[in-house]
Coordinates of C-alpha atoms in Angstrom, one line a residue:
M1 CA -41.6 18.0 -8.3
S2 CA -39.0 19.6 -10.6
S3 CA -37.8 17.7 -13.6
G4 CA -34.3 17.7 -12.1
V5 CA -35.4 16.1 -8.8
A6 CA -37.5 13.5 -10.7
A7 CA -34.6 12.6 -13.0
H8 CA -32.3 12.2 -9.9
R9 CA -34.8 9.9 -8.3
D10 CA -35.2 7.8 -11.4
A11 CA -31.5 7.5 -12.1
K12 CA -30.2 4.0 -12.4
K13 CA -26.9 2.2 -12.3
L14 CA -25.5 -1.1 -13.5
V15 CA -24.3 -3.4 -10.8
R16 CA -22.8 -6.9 -10.9
S17 CA -24.0 -9.5 -8.3
P18 CA -23.1 -13.2 -8.1
S19 CA -26.3 -13.8 -10.1
G20 CA -25.6 -11.5 -13.0
L21 CA -25.8 -7.9 -14.2
R22 CA -28.6 -5.7 -12.8
M23 CA -29.9 -2.3 -13.7
V24 CA -31.0 -0.9 -10.3
P25 CA -32.1 2.6 -9.0
E26 CA -29.2 4.7 -7.7
Q27 CA -31.3 5.3 -4.6
R28 CA -32.8 2.0 -3.3
A29 CA -35.8 3.8 -1.7
F30 CA -37.0 4.8 -5.2
G31 CA -37.1 1.3 -6.7
S32 CA -40.3 -0.2 -8.2
P33 CA -42.7 -1.3 -5.5
F34 CA -43.2 -4.5 -7.5
G35 CA -39.5 -5.5 -7.2
L36 CA -38.0 -8.4 -5.4
E37 CA -34.7 -8.5 -3.5
E38 CA -32.1 -11.1 -4.5
P39 CA -32.3 -14.2 -2.3
Q40 CA -29.4 -15.4 -0.1
W41 CA -27.9 -18.5 -1.8
V42 CA -27.9 -21.8 0.1
P43 CA -24.2 -22.2 1.0
D44 CA -22.3 -24.8 -1.1
K45 CA -21.1 -26.6 2.0
E46 CA -24.6 -27.1 3.2
C47 CA -25.8 -28.7 0.0
S48 CA -24.3 -32.0 -1.1
R49 CA -27.4 -33.1 -3.2
C50 CA -29.8 -31.5 -5.6
M51 CA -32.7 -30.0 -3.7
Q52 CA -35.2 -31.2 -6.3
C53 CA -34.1 -34.7 -7.5
D54 CA -31.6 -35.6 -4.7
A55 CA -28.8 -36.3 -7.2
K56 CA -25.4 -36.3 -5.5
F57 CA -23.1 -33.5 -6.6
D58 CA -19.6 -34.6 -7.8
F59 CA -17.1 -33.7 -10.5
I60 CA -19.6 -34.5 -13.3
T61 CA -22.8 -33.5 -11.6
R62 CA -22.2 -29.8 -10.9
K63 CA -24.4 -27.6 -8.6
H64 CA -26.2 -24.5 -9.7
H65 CA -28.1 -21.9 -7.7
C66 CA -31.5 -20.7 -8.8
R67 CA -31.3 -16.9 -9.1
R68 CA -34.9 -16.5 -7.8
C69 CA -35.1 -18.8 -4.8
G70 CA -31.4 -19.2 -4.0
K71 CA -31.7 -23.0 -3.6
C72 CA -29.1 -25.5 -5.0
F73 CA -29.9 -27.8 -8.0
C74 CA -28.2 -30.0 -10.5
D75 CA -28.0 -28.8 -14.2
R76 CA -31.0 -30.9 -15.2
C77 CA -33.3 -29.3 -12.5
C78 CA -32.0 -25.8 -13.0
S79 CA -31.2 -25.4 -16.7
Q80 CA -33.7 -22.8 -17.8
K81 CA -32.5 -19.2 -18.3
V82 CA -35.6 -16.9 -18.0
P83 CA -35.9 -13.1 -17.7
L84 CA -36.4 -12.0 -14.1
R85 CA -37.5 -8.3 -14.4
R86 CA -38.6 -8.1 -10.8
M87 CA -35.0 -8.3 -9.7
C88 CA -33.8 -6.0 -12.5
F89 CA -31.6 -8.5 -14.2
V90 CA -30.3 -7.3 -17.6
D91 CA -30.2 -10.8 -19.1
P92 CA -32.2 -14.0 -18.6
V93 CA -30.8 -15.9 -15.5
R94 CA -30.7 -19.5 -14.4
Q95 CA -33.8 -20.6 -12.5
C96 CA -35.2 -23.9 -11.3
A97 CA -38.3 -25.3 -13.0
E98 CA -40.7 -24.0 -10.4
C99 CA -39.3 -20.5 -10.3
A100 CA -39.0 -20.3 -14.1
L101 CA -42.8 -21.1 -14.4
V102 CA -43.5 -18.2 -12.0
S103 CA -41.2 -15.8 -13.9
H104 CA -42.8 -16.7 -17.2
R105 CA -46.2 -15.9 -15.7
E106 CA -44.9 -12.6 -14.4
A107 CA -43.5 -11.7 -17.8
E108 CA -47.1 -11.3 -19.0
F109 CA -47.6 -8.5 -16.5
Y110 CA -44.6 -6.6 -17.7
D111 CA -45.4 -7.3 -21.4
K112 CA -49.1 -6.6 -21.3
Q113 CA -50.7 -5.4 -18.0
L114 CA -48.0 -2.9 -17.2
K115 CA -48.4 -1.2 -20.5
V116 CA -52.2 -1.0 -19.8
L117 CA -51.5 0.6 -16.4
L118 CA -49.1 3.1 -17.9
S119 CA -51.6 4.1 -20.7
G120 CA -54.4 4.8 -18.2
A121 CA -58.2 4.9 -18.5
T122 CA -61.2 7.0 -17.5
F123 CA -62.9 6.5 -14.2
L124 CA -65.6 8.1 -12.0
V125 CA -63.6 8.7 -8.8
T126 CA -65.0 9.2 -5.3
F127 CA -62.7 10.3 -2.5
G128 CA -63.5 9.3 1.1
N129 CA -67.1 9.9 2.2
S130 CA -67.8 12.3 -0.7
E131 CA -71.1 11.6 -2.5
K132 CA -70.0 13.3 -5.8
P133 CA -67.7 11.4 -8.1
E134 CA -65.3 13.2 -10.4
T135 CA -64.4 12.1 -13.9
M136 CA -60.6 11.5 -13.9
A137 CA -57.9 9.8 -16.0
C138 CA -56.0 7.3 -13.9
R139 CA -52.6 5.9 -14.8
L140 CA -49.5 4.4 -13.3
S141 CA -46.5 6.7 -13.4
S142 CA -43.6 5.8 -15.6
N143 CA -41.4 4.9 -12.6
Q144 CA -44.2 2.6 -11.3
R145 CA -44.3 4.3 -7.9
C146 CA -47.5 6.4 -8.1
L147 CA -51.1 6.3 -9.3
L148 CA -51.8 9.6 -11.1
L149 CA -55.4 10.9 -11.1
D150 CA -56.2 13.9 -13.3
G151 CA -59.5 15.7 -13.7
T152 CA -60.5 19.1 -12.4
S153 CA -58.1 18.2 -9.6
H154 CA -54.8 16.3 -9.5
H155 CA -53.9 13.5 -7.0
E156 CA -50.9 11.2 -6.6
I157 CA -51.1 8.0 -4.6
E158 CA -47.9 6.2 -3.8
V159 CA -48.3 2.5 -4.7
A160 CA -46.1 1.5 -1.8
H161 CA -48.7 3.1 0.6
I162 CA -51.7 1.2 -0.7
S163 CA -52.8 -1.0 2.1
A164 CA -55.9 -2.7 0.7
V165 CA -57.5 -3.3 -2.7
Q166 CA -61.1 -4.6 -3.3
M167 CA -62.4 -5.3 -6.7
L168 CA -66.0 -4.6 -7.8
T169 CA -67.4 -7.0 -10.4
D170 CA -70.4 -7.8 -12.4
G171 CA -71.2 -11.5 -12.6
A172 CA -73.5 -13.1 -15.2
A173 CA -76.6 -14.5 -13.6
P174 CA -78.7 -17.3 -15.0
G175 CA -80.9 -16.1 -17.9
G176 CA -78.4 -13.5 -19.0
R177 CA -79.3 -11.0 -16.3
F178 CA -76.6 -9.0 -14.6
P179 CA -76.9 -8.3 -10.9
S180 CA -75.8 -5.0 -9.3
P181 CA -72.1 -4.7 -8.8
T182 CA -70.9 -6.6 -5.8
A183 CA -67.7 -6.5 -3.8
R184 CA -65.4 -9.4 -4.6
D185 CA -61.8 -10.4 -4.6
T186 CA -60.6 -8.5 -1.5
L187 CA -56.8 -8.5 -1.9
G188 CA -54.5 -8.6 1.1
P189 CA -51.5 -10.5 2.5
S190 CA -53.9 -13.2 3.8
R191 CA -56.2 -13.6 0.7
L192 CA -55.2 -13.2 -2.9
V193 CA -57.7 -14.5 -5.4
S194 CA -58.2 -14.1 -9.2
L195 CA -60.9 -12.6 -11.3
S196 CA -62.4 -15.7 -13.0
G197 CA -65.4 -17.2 -14.6
T198 CA -68.0 -14.6 -15.7
A199 CA -66.7 -12.0 -13.4
R200 CA -65.9 -8.6 -15.1
A201 CA -64.2 -5.8 -13.2
T202 CA -66.4 -2.7 -13.0
G203 CA -64.7 -0.8 -10.2
M204 CA -62.3 -0.9 -7.3
F205 CA -61.9 0.4 -3.8
L206 CA -58.5 1.5 -2.7
Q207 CA -57.3 2.1 0.9
Y208 CA -54.0 3.9 1.3
T209 CA -52.0 6.1 3.8
V210 CA -50.7 9.6 3.2
P211 CA -47.4 10.4 4.9
G212 CA -47.9 12.9 7.7
L213 CA -51.7 12.2 8.0
G214 CA -53.1 9.8 10.6
G215 CA -55.3 6.9 9.6
A216 CA -56.2 5.5 6.2
T217 CA -57.8 7.2 3.2
Q218 CA -60.2 5.6 0.8
L219 CA -61.3 6.1 -2.8
K220 CA -63.6 4.3 -5.2
L221 CA -62.9 4.0 -8.9
M222 CA -65.8 3.1 -11.2
A223 CA -65.2 2.3 -14.9
G224 CA -66.0 5.4 -17.0
E225 CA -66.5 5.8 -20.7
D226 CA -63.6 6.9 -23.0
A227 CA -63.8 9.2 -26.0
N228 CA -65.5 6.3 -27.9
A229 CA -68.1 5.8 -25.2
S230 CA -66.5 2.5 -24.3
R231 CA -65.8 1.1 -20.8
R232 CA -63.4 -1.6 -22.1
P233 CA -60.2 0.4 -21.5
A234 CA -61.3 0.9 -17.9
A235 CA -62.1 -2.8 -17.4
A236 CA -58.8 -3.8 -18.8
W237 CA -57.0 -1.3 -16.5
L238 CA -58.8 -2.7 -13.5
A239 CA -57.9 -6.3 -14.4
A240 CA -54.2 -5.1 -14.8
M241 CA -54.4 -3.4 -11.4
H242 CA -55.7 -6.6 -9.9
K243 CA -52.6 -8.4 -11.1
A244 CA -50.4 -5.5 -9.9
A245 CA -51.9 -5.7 -6.4
K246 CA -50.9 -9.4 -6.2
L247 CA -47.3 -8.6 -7.1
L248 CA -47.3 -5.7 -4.6
Y249 CA -48.3 -8.0 -1.7
E250 CA -45.8 -10.7 -2.8
S251 CA -43.0 -8.1 -2.7
R252 CA -44.1 -7.1 0.9
D253 CA -44.3 -10.7 2.1
Q254 CA -40.9 -11.6 0.7

């Protein structure tokens, strides 16, 4: 893709919505796959009481809409202004207590995990039914839309076309022994679980579709060693991708 076409796709514009200023892609189709659409606000005429504490709205008790869920609350139940990057808001916006907690948790992804994904790591990559893995650097593109894999060959996987993610982990067994890597934490719309306890990410299966080709394609990433003979960057990248997969499915289920 030429730099001119890429720049056109990544171009953004400033728009004003009832919720605040947003910096959004000029072409909606090229937005981040982790993004969320603004919710429809509950109409004022349908809401005479706070949807959290049931306080009656009047001249003194004013109503406010949460910018994340669109529900109607009193000032006490919707007083926090929190960054909402998944909706591209320029400034922190008013949110109810429940939504503010979720947005605070998501901020960790944008402040930490996203940077890890953009930096990339080294993996042993196996495509389809191939028995020979290839050492490749894997990273998320700057526009967050593609996974870029570079080795002796180059591959781009559109994040929006990923249909399934399965983590491979090592778990600490009694006596300090580590069993062989086992498949855990299958991610999908019906089951989203976290890496926890002694589990450490060692690899990942990805299933995705390629436009114009029938059926799904699979690949396996196994943590490789970096220039310092360490697998830690790859393990951190896998953990970050685990979080990214959750946000991806949440965006689709919206």
